[in-house]
PDB file of C-alpha atoms in Angstrom:
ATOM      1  CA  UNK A   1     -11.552  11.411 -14.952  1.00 80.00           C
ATOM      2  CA  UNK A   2      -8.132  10.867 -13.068  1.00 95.00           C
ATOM      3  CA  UNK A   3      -7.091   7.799 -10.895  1.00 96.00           C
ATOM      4  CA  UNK A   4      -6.279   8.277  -6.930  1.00 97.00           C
ATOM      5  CA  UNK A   5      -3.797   5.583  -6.093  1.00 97.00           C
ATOM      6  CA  UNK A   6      -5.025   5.308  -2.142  1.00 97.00           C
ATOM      7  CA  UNK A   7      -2.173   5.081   0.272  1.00 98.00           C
ATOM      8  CA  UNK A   8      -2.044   1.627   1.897  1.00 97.00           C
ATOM      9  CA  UNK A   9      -3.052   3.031   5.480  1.00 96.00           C
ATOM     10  CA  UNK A  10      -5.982   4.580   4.589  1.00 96.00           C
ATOM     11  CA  UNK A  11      -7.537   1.656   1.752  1.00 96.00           C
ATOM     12  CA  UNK A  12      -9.675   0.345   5.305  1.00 93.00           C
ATOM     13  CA  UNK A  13     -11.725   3.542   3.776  1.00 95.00           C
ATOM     14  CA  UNK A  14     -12.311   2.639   0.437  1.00 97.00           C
ATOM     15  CA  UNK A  15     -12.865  -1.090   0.890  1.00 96.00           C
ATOM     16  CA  UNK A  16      -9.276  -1.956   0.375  1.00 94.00           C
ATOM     17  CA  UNK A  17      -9.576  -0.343  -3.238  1.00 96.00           C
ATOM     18  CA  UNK A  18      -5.860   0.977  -4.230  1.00 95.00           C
ATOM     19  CA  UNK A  19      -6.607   3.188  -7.211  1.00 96.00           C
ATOM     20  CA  UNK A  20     -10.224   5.364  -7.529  1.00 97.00           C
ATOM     21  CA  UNK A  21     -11.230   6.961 -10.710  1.00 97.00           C
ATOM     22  CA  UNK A  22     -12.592  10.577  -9.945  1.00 97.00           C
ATOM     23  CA  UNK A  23     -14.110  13.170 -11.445  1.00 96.00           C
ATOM     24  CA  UNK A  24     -12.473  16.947 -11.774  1.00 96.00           C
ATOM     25  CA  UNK A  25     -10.236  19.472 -13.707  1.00 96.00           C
ATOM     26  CA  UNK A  26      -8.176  20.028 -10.619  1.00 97.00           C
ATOM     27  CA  UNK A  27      -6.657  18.328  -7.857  1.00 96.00           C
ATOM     28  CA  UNK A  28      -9.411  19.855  -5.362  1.00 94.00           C
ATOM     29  CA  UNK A  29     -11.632  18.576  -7.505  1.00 96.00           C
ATOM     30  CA  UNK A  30     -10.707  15.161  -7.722  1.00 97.00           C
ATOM     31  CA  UNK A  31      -9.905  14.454  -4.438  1.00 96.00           C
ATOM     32  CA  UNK A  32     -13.714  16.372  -3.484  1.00 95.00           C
ATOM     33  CA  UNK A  33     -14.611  13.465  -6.150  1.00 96.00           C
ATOM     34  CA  UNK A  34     -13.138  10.431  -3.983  1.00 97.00           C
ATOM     35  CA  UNK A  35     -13.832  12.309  -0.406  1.00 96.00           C
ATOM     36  CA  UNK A  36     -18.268  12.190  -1.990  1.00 96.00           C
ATOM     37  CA  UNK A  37     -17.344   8.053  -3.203  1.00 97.00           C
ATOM     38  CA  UNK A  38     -15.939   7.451   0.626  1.00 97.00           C
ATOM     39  CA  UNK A  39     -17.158   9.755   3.016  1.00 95.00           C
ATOM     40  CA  UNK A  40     -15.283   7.408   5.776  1.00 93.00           C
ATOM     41  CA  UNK A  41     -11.784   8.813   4.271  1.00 95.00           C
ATOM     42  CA  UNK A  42     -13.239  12.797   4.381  1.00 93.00           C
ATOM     43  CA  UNK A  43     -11.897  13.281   7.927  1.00 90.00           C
ATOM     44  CA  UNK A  44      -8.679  11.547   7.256  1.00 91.00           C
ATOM     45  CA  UNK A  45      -7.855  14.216   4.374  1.00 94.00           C
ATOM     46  CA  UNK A  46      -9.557  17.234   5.071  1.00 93.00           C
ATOM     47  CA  UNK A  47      -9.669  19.682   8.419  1.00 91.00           C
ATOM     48  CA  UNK A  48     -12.561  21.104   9.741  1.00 91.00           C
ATOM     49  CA  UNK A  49     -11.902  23.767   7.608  1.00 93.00           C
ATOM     50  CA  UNK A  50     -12.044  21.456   4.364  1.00 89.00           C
ATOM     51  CA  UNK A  51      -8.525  22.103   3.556  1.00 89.00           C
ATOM     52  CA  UNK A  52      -6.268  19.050   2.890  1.00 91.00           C
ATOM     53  CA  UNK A  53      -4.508  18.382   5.926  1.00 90.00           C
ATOM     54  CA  UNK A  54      -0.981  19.602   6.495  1.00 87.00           C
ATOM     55  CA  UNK A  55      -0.418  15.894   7.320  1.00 90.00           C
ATOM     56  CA  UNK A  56      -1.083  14.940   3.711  1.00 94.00           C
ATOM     57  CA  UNK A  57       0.879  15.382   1.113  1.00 96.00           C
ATOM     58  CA  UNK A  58      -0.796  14.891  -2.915  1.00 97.00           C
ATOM     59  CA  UNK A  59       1.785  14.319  -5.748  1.00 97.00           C
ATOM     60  CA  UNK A  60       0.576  14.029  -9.252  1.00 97.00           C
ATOM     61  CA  UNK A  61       2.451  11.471 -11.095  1.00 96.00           C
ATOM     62  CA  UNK A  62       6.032  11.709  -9.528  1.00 93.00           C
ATOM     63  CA  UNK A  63       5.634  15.602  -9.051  1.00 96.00           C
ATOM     64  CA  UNK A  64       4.736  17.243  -5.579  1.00 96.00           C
ATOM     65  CA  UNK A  65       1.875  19.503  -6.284  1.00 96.00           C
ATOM     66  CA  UNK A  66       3.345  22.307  -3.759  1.00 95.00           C
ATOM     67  CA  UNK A  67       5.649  23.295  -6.522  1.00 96.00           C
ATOM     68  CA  UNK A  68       2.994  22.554  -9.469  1.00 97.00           C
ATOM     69  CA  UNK A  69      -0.297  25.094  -8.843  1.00 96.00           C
ATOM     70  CA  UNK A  70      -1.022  23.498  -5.234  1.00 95.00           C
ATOM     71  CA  UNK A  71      -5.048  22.445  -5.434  1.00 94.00           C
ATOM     72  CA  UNK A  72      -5.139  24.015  -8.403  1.00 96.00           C
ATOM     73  CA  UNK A  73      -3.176  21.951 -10.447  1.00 97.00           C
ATOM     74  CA  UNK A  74      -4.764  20.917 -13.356  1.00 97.00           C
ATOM     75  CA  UNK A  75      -5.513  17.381 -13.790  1.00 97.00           C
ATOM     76  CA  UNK A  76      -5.822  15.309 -17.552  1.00 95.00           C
ATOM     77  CA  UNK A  77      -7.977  12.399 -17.861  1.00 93.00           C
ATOM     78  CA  UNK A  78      -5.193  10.647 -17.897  1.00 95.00           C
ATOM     79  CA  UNK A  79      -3.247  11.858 -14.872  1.00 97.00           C
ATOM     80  CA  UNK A  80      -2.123   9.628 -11.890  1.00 97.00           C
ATOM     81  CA  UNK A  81      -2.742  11.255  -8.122  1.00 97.00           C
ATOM     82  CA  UNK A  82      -1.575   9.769  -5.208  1.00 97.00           C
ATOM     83  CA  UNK A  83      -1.973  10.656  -1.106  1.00 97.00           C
ATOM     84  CA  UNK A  84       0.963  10.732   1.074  1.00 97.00           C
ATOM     85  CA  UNK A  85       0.635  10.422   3.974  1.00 96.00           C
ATOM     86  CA  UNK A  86       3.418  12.410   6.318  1.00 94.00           C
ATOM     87  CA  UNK A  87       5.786   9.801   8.006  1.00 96.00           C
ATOM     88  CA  UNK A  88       7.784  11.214  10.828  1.00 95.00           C
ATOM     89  CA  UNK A  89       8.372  10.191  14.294  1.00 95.00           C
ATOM     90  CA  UNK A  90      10.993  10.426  16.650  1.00 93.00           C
ATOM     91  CA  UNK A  91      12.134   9.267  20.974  1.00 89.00           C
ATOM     92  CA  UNK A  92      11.377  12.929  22.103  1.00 78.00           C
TER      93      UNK A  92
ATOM     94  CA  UNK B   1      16.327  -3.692  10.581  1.00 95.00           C
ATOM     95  CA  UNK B   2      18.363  -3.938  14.172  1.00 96.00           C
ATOM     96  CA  UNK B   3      21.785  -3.824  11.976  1.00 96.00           C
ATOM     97  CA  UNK B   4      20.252  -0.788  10.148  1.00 98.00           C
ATOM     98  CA  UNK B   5      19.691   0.384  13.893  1.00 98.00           C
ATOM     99  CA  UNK B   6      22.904   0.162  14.429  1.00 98.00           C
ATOM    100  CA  UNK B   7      24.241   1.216  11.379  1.00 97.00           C
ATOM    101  CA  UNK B   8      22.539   4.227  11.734  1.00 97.00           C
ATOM    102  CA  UNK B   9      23.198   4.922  15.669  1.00 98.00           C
ATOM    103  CA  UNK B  10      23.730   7.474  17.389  1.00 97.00           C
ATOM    104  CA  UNK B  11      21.084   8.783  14.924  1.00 97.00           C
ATOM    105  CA  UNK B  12      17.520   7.412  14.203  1.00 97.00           C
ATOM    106  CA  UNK B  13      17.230   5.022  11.559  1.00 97.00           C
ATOM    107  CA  UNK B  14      13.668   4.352   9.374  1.00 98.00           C
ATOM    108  CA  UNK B  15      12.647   1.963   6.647  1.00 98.00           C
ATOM    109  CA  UNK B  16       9.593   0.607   5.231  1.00 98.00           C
ATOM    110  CA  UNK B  17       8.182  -3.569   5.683  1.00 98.00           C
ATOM    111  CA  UNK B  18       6.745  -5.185   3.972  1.00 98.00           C
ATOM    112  CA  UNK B  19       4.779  -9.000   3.783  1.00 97.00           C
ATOM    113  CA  UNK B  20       1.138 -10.405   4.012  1.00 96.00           C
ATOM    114  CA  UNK B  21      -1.894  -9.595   6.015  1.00 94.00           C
ATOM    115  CA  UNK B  22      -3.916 -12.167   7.669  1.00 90.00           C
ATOM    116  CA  UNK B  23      -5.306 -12.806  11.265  1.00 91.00           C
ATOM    117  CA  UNK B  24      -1.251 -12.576  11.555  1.00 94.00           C
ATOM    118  CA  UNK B  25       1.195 -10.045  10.125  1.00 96.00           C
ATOM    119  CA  UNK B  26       3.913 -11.392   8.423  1.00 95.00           C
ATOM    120  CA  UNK B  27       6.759  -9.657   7.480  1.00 95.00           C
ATOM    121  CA  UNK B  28       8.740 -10.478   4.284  1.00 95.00           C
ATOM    122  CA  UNK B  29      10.893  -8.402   3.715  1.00 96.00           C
ATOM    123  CA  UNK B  30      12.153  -4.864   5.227  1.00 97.00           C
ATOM    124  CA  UNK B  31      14.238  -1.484   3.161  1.00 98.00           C
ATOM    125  CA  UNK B  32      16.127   1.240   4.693  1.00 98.00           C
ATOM    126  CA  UNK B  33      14.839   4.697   3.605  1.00 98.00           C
ATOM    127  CA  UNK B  34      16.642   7.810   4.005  1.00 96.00           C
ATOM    128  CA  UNK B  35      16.091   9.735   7.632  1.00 96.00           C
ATOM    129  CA  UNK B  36      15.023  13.134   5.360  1.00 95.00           C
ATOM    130  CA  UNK B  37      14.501  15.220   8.655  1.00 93.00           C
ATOM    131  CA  UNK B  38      16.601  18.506   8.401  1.00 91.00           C
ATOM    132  CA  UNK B  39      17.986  19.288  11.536  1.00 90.00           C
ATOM    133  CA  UNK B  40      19.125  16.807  14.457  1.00 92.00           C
ATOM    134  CA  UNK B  41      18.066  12.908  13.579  1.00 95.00           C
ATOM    135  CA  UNK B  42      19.336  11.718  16.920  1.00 96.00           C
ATOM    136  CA  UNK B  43      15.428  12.197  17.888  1.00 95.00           C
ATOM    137  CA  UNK B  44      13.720  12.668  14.663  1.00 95.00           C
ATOM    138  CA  UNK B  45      12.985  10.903  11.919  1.00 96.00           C
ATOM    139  CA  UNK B  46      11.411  12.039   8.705  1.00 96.00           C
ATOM    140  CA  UNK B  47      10.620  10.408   5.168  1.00 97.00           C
ATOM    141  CA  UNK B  48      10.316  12.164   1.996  1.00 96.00           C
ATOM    142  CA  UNK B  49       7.431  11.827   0.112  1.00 96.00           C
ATOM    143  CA  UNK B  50       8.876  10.672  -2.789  1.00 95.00           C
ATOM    144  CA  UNK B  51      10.455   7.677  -0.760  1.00 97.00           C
ATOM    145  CA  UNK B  52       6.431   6.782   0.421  1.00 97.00           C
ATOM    146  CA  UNK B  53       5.894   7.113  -3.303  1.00 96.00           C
ATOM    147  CA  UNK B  54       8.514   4.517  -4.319  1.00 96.00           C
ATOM    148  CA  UNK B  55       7.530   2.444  -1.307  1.00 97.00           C
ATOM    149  CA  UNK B  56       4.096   1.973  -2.280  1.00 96.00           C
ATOM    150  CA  UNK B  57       4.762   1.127  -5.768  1.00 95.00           C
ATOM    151  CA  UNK B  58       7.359  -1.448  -4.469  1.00 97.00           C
ATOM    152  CA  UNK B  59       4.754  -3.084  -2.285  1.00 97.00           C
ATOM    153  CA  UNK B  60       2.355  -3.468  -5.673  1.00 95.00           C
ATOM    154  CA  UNK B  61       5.220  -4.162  -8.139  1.00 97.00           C
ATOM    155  CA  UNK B  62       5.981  -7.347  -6.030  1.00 97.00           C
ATOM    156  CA  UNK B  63       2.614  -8.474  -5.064  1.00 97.00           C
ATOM    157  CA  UNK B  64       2.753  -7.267  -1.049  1.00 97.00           C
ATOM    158  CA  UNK B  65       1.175  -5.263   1.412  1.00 97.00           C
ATOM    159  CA  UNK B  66       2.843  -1.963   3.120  1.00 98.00           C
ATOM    160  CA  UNK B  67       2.849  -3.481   6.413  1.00 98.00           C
ATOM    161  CA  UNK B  68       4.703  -0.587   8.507  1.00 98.00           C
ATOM    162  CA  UNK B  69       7.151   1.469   9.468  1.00 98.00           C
ATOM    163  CA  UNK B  70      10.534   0.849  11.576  1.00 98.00           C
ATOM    164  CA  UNK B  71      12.614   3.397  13.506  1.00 97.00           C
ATOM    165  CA  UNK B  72      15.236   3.004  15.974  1.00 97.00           C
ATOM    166  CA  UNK B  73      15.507   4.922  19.460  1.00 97.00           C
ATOM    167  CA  UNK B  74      19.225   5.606  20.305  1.00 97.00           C
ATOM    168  CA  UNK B  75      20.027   5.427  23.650  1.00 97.00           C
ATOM    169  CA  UNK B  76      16.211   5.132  24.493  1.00 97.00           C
ATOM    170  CA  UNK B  77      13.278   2.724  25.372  1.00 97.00           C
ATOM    171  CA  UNK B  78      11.507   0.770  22.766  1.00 98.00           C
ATOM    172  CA  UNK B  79       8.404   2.868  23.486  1.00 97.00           C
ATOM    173  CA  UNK B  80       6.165   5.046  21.074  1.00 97.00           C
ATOM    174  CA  UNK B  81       6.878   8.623  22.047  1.00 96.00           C
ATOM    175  CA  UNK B  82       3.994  11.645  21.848  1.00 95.00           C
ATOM    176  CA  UNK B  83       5.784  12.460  18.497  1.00 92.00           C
ATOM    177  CA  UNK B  84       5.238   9.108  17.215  1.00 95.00           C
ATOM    178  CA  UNK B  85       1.509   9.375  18.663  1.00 95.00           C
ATOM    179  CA  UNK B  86       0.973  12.497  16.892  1.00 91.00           C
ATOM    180  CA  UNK B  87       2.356  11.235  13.763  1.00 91.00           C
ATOM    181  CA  UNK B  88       0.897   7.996  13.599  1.00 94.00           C
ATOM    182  CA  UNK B  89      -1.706   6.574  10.683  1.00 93.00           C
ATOM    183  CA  UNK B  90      -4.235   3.822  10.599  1.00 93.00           C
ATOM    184  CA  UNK B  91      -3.158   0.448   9.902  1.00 95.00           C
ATOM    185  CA  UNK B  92       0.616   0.276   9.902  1.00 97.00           C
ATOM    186  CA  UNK B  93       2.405  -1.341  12.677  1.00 98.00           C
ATOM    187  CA  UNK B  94       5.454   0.689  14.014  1.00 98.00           C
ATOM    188  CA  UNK B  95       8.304  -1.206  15.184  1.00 98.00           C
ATOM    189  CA  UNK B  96      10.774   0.544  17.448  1.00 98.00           C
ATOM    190  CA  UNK B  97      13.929  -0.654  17.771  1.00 98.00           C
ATOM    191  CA  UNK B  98      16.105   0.421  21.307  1.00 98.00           C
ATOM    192  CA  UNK B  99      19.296   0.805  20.374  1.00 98.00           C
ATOM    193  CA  UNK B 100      21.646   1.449  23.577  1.00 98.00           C
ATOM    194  CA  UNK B 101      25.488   2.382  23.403  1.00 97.00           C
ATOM    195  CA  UNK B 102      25.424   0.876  19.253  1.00 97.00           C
ATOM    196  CA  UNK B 103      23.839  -2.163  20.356  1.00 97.00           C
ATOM    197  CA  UNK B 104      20.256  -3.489  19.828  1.00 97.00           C
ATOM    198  CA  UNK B 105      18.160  -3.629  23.269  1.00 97.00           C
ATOM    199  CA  UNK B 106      14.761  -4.314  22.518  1.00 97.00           C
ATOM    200  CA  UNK B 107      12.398  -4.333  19.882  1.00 97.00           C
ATOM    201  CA  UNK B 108       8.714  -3.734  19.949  1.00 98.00           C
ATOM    202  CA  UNK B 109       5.812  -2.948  17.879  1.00 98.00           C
ATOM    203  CA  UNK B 110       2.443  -0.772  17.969  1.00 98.00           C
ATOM    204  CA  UNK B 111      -0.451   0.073  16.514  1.00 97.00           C
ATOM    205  CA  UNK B 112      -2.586   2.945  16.356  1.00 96.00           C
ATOM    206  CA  UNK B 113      -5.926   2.278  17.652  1.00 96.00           C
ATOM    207  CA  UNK B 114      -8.007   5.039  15.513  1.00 90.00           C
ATOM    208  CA  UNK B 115     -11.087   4.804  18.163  1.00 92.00           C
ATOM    209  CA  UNK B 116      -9.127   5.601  21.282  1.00 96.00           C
ATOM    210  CA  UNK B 117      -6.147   7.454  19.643  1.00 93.00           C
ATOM    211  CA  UNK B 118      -3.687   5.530  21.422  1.00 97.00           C
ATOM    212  CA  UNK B 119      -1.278   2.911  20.320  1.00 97.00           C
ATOM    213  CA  UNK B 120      -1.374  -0.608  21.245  1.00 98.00           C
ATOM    214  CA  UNK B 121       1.384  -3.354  21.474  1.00 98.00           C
ATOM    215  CA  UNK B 122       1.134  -6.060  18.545  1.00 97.00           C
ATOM    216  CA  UNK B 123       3.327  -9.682  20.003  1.00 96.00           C
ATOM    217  CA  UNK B 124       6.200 -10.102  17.607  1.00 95.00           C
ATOM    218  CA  UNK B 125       7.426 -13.880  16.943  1.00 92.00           C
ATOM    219  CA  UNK B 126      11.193 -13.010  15.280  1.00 84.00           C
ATOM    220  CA  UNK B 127      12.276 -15.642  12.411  1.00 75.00           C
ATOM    221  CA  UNK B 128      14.859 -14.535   9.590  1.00 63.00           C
ATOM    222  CA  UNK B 129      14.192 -11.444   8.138  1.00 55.00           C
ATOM    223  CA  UNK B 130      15.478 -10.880   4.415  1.00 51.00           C
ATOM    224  CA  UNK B 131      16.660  -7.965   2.954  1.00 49.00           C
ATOM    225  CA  UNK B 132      16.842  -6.246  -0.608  1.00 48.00           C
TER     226      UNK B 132
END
């Protein structure tokens, strides 16, 4: 079991819960874990594909896990995941 | 946030609010964040995910909500762009601030509506903002 700390714009999906404990050896697996708990927030992270979007970024603790194992990054009971979600903008 | 805009002009500026939620949204207090976007941020902003990190663990160290998002628009109208459309997430408010010639012009705010995919203007009632 890991905790997802929920990004503030997406907690409207998760009944304004912050953290969720899920279930999983890996990243995928957890956040498959939160995506069964709150189907609302499924579309928000995954494409139709059921890859995590290229919008959203997952670290696990302070560590980006693009340069750990990606989905595949192996997650301790103990282990702290958080969504990010891409912020970028810009007048044209 | 408009001397940030300023500050920051001719490029774009961003930083992170922050206050309560209610039938209102009050903002309590507002931090500059690092425009991480490689390449020309006189009409791009980016943040790095480890500033969204810190950001979010600000808002629950002191008790308040991650209201939103602020950029600035150099030498453009206070108005959400396709960019920011295509960009935008649920909830947060997204203040734009018009900065013309170095000098604030206007400052509005939006919201994403997540039915119609389309932002919408929020009313914004300006008191003292403070700043850490």
């Amino acid at each position: 079991m890991a905790k997802v700390i929920i990004p503030t714009p997406l907690r409207k999906f998760t009944h304004n819960q912050g953290t969720i404990n899920t279930d999983g050896g890996t990243i995928k697996e957890n956040i498959v874990s939160l995506a069964e708990q709150f189907p609302d927030l499924k579309k928000h992270i995954f494409d139709e594909n059921g890859d995590i979007r290229k919008f959203i970024r997952i670290y696990l603790g302070d560590e980006d896990i693009n340069v750990l194992d990606k989905e595949n990054t192996k997650v301790l009971p103990d282990s702290v995941v958080s969504i990010i979600p891409a912020i970028a903008g810009g007048k044209n | 946030m408009t001397r940030h805009a300023e500050e920051t002009f001719p490029d774009e500026c961003v930083g992170f609010f922050y206050g309560k939620e209610g039938n209102d949204r009050e903002i309590i207090v507002s931090r500059e964040v690092s425009n991480s976007k490689d390449g020309d941020k006189r009409r791009r902003f980016e943040v790095d995910p480890f500033d969204y990190l810190q950001a979010e663990k600000f808002a629950e160290k002191n008790g308040l909500t991650l209201l939103g998002i602020y950029h600035s628009h150099p030498n453009h109208p206070a108005k959400p762009s396709e960019h920011d459309l295509k960009q935008a997430v649920p909830f947060f408010s997204y203040i734009i601030i018009s900065v013309m010639e170095g000098t604030t012009d206007k400052i509005t705010s939006w919201q994403l509506n997540i039915d119609t995919n389309e932002f919408e203007e929020e009313e914004i009632n300006i008191n003292e903002l403070d700043k850490v």
